[in-house]
CSV table of C-alpha atoms in Angstrom, one decimal:
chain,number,residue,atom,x,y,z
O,16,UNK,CA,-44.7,-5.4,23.6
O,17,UNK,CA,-41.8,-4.8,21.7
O,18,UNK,CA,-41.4,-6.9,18.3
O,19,UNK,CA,-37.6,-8.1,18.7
O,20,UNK,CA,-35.6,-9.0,15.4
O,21,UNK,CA,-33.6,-11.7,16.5
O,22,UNK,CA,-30.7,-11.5,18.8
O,23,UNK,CA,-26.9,-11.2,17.9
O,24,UNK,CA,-27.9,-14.7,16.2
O,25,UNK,CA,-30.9,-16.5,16.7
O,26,UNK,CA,-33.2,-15.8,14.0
O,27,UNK,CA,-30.8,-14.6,11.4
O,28,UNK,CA,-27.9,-14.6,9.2
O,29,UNK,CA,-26.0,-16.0,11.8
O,30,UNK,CA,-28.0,-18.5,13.0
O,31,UNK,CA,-29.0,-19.9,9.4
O,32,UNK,CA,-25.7,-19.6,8.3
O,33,UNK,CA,-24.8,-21.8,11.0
O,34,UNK,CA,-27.7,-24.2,10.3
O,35,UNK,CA,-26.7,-24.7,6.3
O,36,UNK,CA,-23.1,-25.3,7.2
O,37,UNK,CA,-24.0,-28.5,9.6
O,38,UNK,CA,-26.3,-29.3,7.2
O,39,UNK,CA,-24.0,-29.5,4.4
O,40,UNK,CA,-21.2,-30.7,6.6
O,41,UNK,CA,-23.2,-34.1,7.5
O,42,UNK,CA,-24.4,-34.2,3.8
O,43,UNK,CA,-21.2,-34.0,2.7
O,44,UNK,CA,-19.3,-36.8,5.5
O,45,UNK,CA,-22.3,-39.3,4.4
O,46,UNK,CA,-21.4,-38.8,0.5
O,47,UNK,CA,-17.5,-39.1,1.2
O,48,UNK,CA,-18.1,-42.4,2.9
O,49,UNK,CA,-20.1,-44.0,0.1
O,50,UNK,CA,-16.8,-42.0,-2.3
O,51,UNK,CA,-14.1,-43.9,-0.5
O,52,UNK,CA,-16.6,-47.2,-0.9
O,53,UNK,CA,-17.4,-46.6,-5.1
O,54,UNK,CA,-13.7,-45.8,-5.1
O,55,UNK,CA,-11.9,-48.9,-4.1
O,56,UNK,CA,-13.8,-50.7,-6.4
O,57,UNK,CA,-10.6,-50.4,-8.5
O,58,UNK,CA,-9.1,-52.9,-6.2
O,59,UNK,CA,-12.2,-55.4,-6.8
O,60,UNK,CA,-12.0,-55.1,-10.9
O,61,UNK,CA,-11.9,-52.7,-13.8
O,62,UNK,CA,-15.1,-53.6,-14.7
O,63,UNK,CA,-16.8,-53.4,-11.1
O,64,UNK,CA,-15.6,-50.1,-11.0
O,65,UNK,CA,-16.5,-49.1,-14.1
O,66,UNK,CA,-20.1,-50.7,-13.7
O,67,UNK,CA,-20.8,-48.6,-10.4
O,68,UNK,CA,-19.5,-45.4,-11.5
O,69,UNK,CA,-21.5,-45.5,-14.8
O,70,UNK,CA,-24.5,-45.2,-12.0
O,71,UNK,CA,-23.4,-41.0,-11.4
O,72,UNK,CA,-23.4,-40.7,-15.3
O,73,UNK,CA,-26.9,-40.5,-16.0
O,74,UNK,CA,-29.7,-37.3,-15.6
O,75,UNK,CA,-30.7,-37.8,-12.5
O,76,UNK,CA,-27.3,-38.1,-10.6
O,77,UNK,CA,-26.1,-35.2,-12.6
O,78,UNK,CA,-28.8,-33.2,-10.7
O,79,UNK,CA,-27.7,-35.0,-7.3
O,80,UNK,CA,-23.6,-34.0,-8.4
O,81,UNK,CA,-24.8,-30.1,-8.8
O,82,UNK,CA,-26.8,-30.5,-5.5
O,83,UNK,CA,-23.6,-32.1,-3.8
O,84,UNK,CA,-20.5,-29.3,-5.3
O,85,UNK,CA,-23.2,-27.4,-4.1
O,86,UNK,CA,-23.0,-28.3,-0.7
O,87,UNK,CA,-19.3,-28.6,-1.0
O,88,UNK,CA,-19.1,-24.5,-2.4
O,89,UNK,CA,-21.2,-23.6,0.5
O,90,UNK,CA,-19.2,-25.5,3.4
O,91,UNK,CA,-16.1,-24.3,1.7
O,92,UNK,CA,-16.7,-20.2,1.3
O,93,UNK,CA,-19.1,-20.0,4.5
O,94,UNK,CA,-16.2,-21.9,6.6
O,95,UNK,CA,-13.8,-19.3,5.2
O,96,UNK,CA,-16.5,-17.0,6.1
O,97,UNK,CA,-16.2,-18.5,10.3
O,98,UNK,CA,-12.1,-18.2,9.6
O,99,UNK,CA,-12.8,-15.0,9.1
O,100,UNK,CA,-15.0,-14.2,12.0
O,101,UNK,CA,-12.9,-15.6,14.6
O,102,UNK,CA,-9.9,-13.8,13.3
O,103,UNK,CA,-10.3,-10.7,11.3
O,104,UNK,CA,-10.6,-7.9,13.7
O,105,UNK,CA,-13.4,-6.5,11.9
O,106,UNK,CA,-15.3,-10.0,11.2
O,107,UNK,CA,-17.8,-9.9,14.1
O,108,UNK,CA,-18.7,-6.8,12.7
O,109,UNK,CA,-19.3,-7.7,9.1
O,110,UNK,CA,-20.2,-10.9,9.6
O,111,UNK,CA,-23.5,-10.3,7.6
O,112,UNK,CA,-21.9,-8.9,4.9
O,113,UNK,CA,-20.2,-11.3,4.1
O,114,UNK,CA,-22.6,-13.8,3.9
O,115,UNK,CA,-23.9,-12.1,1.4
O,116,UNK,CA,-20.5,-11.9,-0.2
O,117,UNK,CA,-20.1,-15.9,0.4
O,118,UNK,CA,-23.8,-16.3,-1.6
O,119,UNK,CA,-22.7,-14.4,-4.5
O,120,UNK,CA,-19.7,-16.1,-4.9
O,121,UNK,CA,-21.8,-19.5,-4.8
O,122,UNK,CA,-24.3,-18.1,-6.8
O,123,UNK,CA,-21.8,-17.3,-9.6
O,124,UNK,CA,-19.8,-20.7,-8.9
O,125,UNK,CA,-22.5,-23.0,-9.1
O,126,UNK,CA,-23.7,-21.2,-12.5
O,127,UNK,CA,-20.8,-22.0,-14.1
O,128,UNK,CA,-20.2,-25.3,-12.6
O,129,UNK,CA,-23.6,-27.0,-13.3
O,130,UNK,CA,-23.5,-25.0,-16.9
O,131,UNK,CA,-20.0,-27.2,-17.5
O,132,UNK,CA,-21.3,-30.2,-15.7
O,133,UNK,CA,-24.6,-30.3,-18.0
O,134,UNK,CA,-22.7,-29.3,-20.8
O,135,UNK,CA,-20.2,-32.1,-20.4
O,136,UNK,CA,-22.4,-34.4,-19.4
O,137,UNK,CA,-24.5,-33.7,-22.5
O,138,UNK,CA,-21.5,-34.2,-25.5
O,139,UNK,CA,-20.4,-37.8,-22.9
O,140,UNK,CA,-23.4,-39.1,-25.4
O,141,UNK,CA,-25.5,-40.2,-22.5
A,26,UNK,CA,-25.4,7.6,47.4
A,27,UNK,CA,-25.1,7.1,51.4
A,28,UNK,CA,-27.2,3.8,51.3
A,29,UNK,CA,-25.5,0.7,51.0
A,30,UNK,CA,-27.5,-2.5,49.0
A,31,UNK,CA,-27.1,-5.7,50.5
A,32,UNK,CA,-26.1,-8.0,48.8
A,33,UNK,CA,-29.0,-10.5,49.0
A,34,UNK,CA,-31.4,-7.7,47.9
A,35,UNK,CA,-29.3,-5.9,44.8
A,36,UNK,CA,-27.5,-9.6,43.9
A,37,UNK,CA,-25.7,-7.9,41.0
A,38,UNK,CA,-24.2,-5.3,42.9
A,39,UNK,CA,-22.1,-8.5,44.3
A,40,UNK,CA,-20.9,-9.6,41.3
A,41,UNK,CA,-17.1,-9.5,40.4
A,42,UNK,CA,-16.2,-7.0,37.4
A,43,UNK,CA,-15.0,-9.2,34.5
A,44,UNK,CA,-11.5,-10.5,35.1
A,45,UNK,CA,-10.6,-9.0,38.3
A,46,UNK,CA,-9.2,-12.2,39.6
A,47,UNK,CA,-11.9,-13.3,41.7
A,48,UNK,CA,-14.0,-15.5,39.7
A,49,UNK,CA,-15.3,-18.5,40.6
A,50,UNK,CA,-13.1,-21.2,39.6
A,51,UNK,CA,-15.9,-23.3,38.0
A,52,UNK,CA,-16.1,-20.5,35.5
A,53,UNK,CA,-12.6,-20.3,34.5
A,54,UNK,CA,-11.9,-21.7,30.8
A,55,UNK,CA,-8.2,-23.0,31.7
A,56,UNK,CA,-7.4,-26.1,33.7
A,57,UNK,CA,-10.1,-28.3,32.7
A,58,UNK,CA,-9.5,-31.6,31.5
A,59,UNK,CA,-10.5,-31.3,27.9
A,60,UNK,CA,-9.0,-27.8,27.4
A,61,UNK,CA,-6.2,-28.7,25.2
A,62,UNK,CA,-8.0,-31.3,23.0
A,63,UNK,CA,-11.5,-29.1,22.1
A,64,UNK,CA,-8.2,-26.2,21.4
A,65,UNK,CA,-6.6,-28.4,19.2
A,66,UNK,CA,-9.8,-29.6,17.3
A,67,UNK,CA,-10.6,-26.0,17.0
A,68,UNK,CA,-7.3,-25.2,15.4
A,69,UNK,CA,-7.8,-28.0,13.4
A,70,UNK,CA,-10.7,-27.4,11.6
A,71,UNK,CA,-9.5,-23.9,10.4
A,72,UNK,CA,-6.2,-25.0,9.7
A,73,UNK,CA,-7.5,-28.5,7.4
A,74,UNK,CA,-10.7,-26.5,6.3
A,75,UNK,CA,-8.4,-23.8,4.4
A,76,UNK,CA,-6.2,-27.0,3.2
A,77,UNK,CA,-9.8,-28.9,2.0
A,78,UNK,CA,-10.5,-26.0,0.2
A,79,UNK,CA,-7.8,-25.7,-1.9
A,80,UNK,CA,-7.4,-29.6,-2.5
A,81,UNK,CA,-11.4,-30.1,-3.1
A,82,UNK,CA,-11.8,-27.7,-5.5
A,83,UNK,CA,-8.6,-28.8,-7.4
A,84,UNK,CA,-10.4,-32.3,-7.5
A,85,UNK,CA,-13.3,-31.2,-8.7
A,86,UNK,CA,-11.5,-29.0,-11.6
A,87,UNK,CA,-9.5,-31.6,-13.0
A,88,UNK,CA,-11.9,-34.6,-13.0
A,89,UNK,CA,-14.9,-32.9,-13.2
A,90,UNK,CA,-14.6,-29.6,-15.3
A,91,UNK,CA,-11.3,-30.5,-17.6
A,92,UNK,CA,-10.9,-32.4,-20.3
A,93,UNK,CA,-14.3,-34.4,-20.9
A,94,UNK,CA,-15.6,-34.4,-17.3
A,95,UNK,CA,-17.8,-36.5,-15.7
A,96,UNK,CA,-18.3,-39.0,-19.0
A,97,UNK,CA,-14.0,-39.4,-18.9
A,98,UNK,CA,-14.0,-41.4,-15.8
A,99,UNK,CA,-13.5,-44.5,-15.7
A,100,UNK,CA,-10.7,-47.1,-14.6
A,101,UNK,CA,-8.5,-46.1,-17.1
A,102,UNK,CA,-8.9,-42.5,-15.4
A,103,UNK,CA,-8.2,-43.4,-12.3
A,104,UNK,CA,-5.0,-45.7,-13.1
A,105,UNK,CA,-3.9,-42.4,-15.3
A,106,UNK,CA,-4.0,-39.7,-12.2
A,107,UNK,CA,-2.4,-42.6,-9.9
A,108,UNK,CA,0.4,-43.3,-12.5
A,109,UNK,CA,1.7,-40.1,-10.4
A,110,UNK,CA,2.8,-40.0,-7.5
A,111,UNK,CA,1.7,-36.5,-7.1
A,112,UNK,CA,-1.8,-37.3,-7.1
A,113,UNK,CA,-1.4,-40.3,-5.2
A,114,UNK,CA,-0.2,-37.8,-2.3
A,115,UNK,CA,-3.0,-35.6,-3.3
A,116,UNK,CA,-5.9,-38.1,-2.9
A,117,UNK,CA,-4.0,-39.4,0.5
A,118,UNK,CA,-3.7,-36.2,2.2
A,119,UNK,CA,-7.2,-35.5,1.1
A,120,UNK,CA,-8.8,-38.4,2.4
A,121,UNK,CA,-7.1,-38.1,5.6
A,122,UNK,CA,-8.1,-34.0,6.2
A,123,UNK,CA,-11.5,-34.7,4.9
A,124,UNK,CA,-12.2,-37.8,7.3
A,125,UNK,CA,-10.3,-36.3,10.7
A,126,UNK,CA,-12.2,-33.2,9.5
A,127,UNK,CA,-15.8,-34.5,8.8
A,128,UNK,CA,-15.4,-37.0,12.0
A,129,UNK,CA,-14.5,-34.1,14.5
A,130,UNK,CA,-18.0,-32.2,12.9
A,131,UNK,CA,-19.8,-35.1,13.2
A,132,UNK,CA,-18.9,-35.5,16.9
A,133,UNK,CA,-20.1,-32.0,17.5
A,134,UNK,CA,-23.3,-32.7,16.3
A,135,UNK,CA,-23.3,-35.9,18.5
A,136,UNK,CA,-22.2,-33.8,21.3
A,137,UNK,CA,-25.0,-30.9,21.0
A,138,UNK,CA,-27.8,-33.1,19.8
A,139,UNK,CA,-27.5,-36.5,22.0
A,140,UNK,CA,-28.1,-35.8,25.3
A,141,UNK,CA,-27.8,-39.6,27.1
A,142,UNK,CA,-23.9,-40.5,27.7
A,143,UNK,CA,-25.0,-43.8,26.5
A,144,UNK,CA,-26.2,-42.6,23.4
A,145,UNK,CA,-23.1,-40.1,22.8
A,146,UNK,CA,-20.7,-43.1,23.6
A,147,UNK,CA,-22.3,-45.4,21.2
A,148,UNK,CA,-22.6,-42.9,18.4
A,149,UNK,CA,-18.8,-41.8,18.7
A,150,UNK,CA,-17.8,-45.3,18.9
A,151,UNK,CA,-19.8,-46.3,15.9
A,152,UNK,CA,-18.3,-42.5,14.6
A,153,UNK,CA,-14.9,-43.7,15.6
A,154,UNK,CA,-15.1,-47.3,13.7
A,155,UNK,CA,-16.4,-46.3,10.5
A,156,UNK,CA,-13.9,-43.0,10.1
A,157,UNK,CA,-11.1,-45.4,11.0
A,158,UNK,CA,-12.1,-48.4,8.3
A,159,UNK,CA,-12.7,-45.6,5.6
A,160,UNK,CA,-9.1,-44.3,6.3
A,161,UNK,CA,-7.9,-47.3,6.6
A,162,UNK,CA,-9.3,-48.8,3.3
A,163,UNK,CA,-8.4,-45.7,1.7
A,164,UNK,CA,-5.0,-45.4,2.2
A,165,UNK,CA,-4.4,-49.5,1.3
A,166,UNK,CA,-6.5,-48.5,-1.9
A,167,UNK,CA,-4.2,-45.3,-2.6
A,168,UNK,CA,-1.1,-47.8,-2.3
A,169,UNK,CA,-2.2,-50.7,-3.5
A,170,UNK,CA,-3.4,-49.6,-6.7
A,171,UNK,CA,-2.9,-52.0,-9.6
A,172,UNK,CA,-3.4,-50.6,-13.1
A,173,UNK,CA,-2.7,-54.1,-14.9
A,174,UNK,CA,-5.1,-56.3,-12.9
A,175,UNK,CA,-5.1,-60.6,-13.8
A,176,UNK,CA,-7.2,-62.7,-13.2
A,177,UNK,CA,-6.4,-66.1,-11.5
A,178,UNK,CA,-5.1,-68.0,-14.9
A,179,UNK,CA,-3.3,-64.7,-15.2
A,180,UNK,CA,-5.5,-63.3,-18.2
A,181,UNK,CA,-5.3,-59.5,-18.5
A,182,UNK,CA,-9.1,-58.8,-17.2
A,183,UNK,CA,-11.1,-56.7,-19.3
A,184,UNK,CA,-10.5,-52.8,-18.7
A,185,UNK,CA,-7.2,-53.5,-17.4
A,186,UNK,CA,-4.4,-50.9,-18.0
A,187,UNK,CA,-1.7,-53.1,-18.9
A,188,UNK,CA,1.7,-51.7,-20.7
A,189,UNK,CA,1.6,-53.0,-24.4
């Protein structure tokens, strides 16, 4: 019996590539919903907006922010990734590659985002 | 080579070469009735995808990683970025990319994972409703915005951005 190693997709790169950007993609509709919501609060007062915005400034939403521009660096490079695909000549061909190229990016991205988030978050005097 | 296969026994030996003409029309990716649209949302999502990109990450920059971040926003924030029209356009076109853009994924995932019509037409409906009110609240909140907010005795109410 032969051991197979996935087909053009199933079983890897492209197929988990494909599974972390609808994951992130419905993460990501579901947070700007409740975003448009905490938002108009400025229509309702200053204070009511103030009150539920104070709610992403303390540790544990900081974690949930890093987890969210997360999501949103991943959709973002991996979807220019797909653009890439469907119309560089070459992109079927290096599709793999530059996945890898699109996780080092994020890698670097997110390092210096939640290293500025913490550190702003941290001097706010919460 | 003299021996001819019959079709029924060899059934691939009866199969048209790829675009010769003679293809069923049942597998023929024109002239079908949702053609155009599923083109158009393709199109779509590249096109407002590279768009997001650009206007997401500026966002995130200037009210996350400039000036004092996350602990500077606050109402006063908020009625500062609006004071410009330039970022009311920004958060506008945003809104309206990232909700047509976020919808049309969603009803993919409704599409491949919900296989009773019923079910697909209900979630897209309730899909449908929900994009539209966010939109729709939105934009009223983008253009209604009221930096100097009273209160019914017309008080200035606390946090209020009034011009002194």
């Amino acid at each position: 019996m032969t051991r197979t190693r996935g087909t053009l997709y199933r079983g890897r790169e492209g197929m988990w590539s494909w599974v972390a950007h609808r994951i992130t993609g419905v993460g990501i509709f579901f947070f700007l919903l409740v975003h448009v919501l905490d938002t108009s609060l400025v229509r309702v007062s200053p204070e009511a907006y103030d009150a539920v915005i104070g709610a992403y400034k303390n540790p544990v939403m900081i974690l949930g922010e890093i987890g969210l521009v997360g999501a949103i660096v991943f959709h973002a490079f991996n979807g220019l990734r797909i653009i890439l695909v469907d119309f560089w000549k070459k992109g079927t061909r290096y599709h793999k590659q530059m996945l890898w190229g699109v996780l080092a990016l994020w890698l670097v991205t997110m390092v210096a985002f939640s290293a500025r988030h913490v550190m702003l978050f941290l001097e706010g005097g919460h | 080579m003299s021996t001819t296969n019959t079709p029924a026994a060899f059934p691939a030996t009866s199969l048209e070469a790829p675009r010769s003409g003679r293809i069923d029309p049942k597998y023929l990716r024109s002239k079908t009735s949702s053609g155009s649209f599923e083109m158009a949302a393709w199109v779509f999502m590249r096109l407002s995808g590279i768009a997001l990109v650009v206007l997401i990450f500026v966002h995130l920059w200037v009210n996350l990683m400039s000036g004092g971040g996350i602990a500077q926003i606050d109402f006063g924030f908020v009625a500062g970025k609006w004071a410009n029209p330039v970022w009311q356009f920004w958060d506008l076109v945003m809104l309206w990319l990232a909700m047509l853009h976020g919808a049309n994924g969603m009803r993919t995932i409704i599409n491949d994972y919900a296989e009773k019509d019923s079910t697909r037409l209900w979630l897209k409906t309730i899909l449908v409703l929900g994009a539209a009110i966010i939109v729709v609240l939105g934009t009223l909140v983008i253009f209604t915005f009221e930096p100097c907010m009273l209160d019914a005795a017309g008080e200035q109410l606390p946090r209020a951005v009034c011009p002194s």
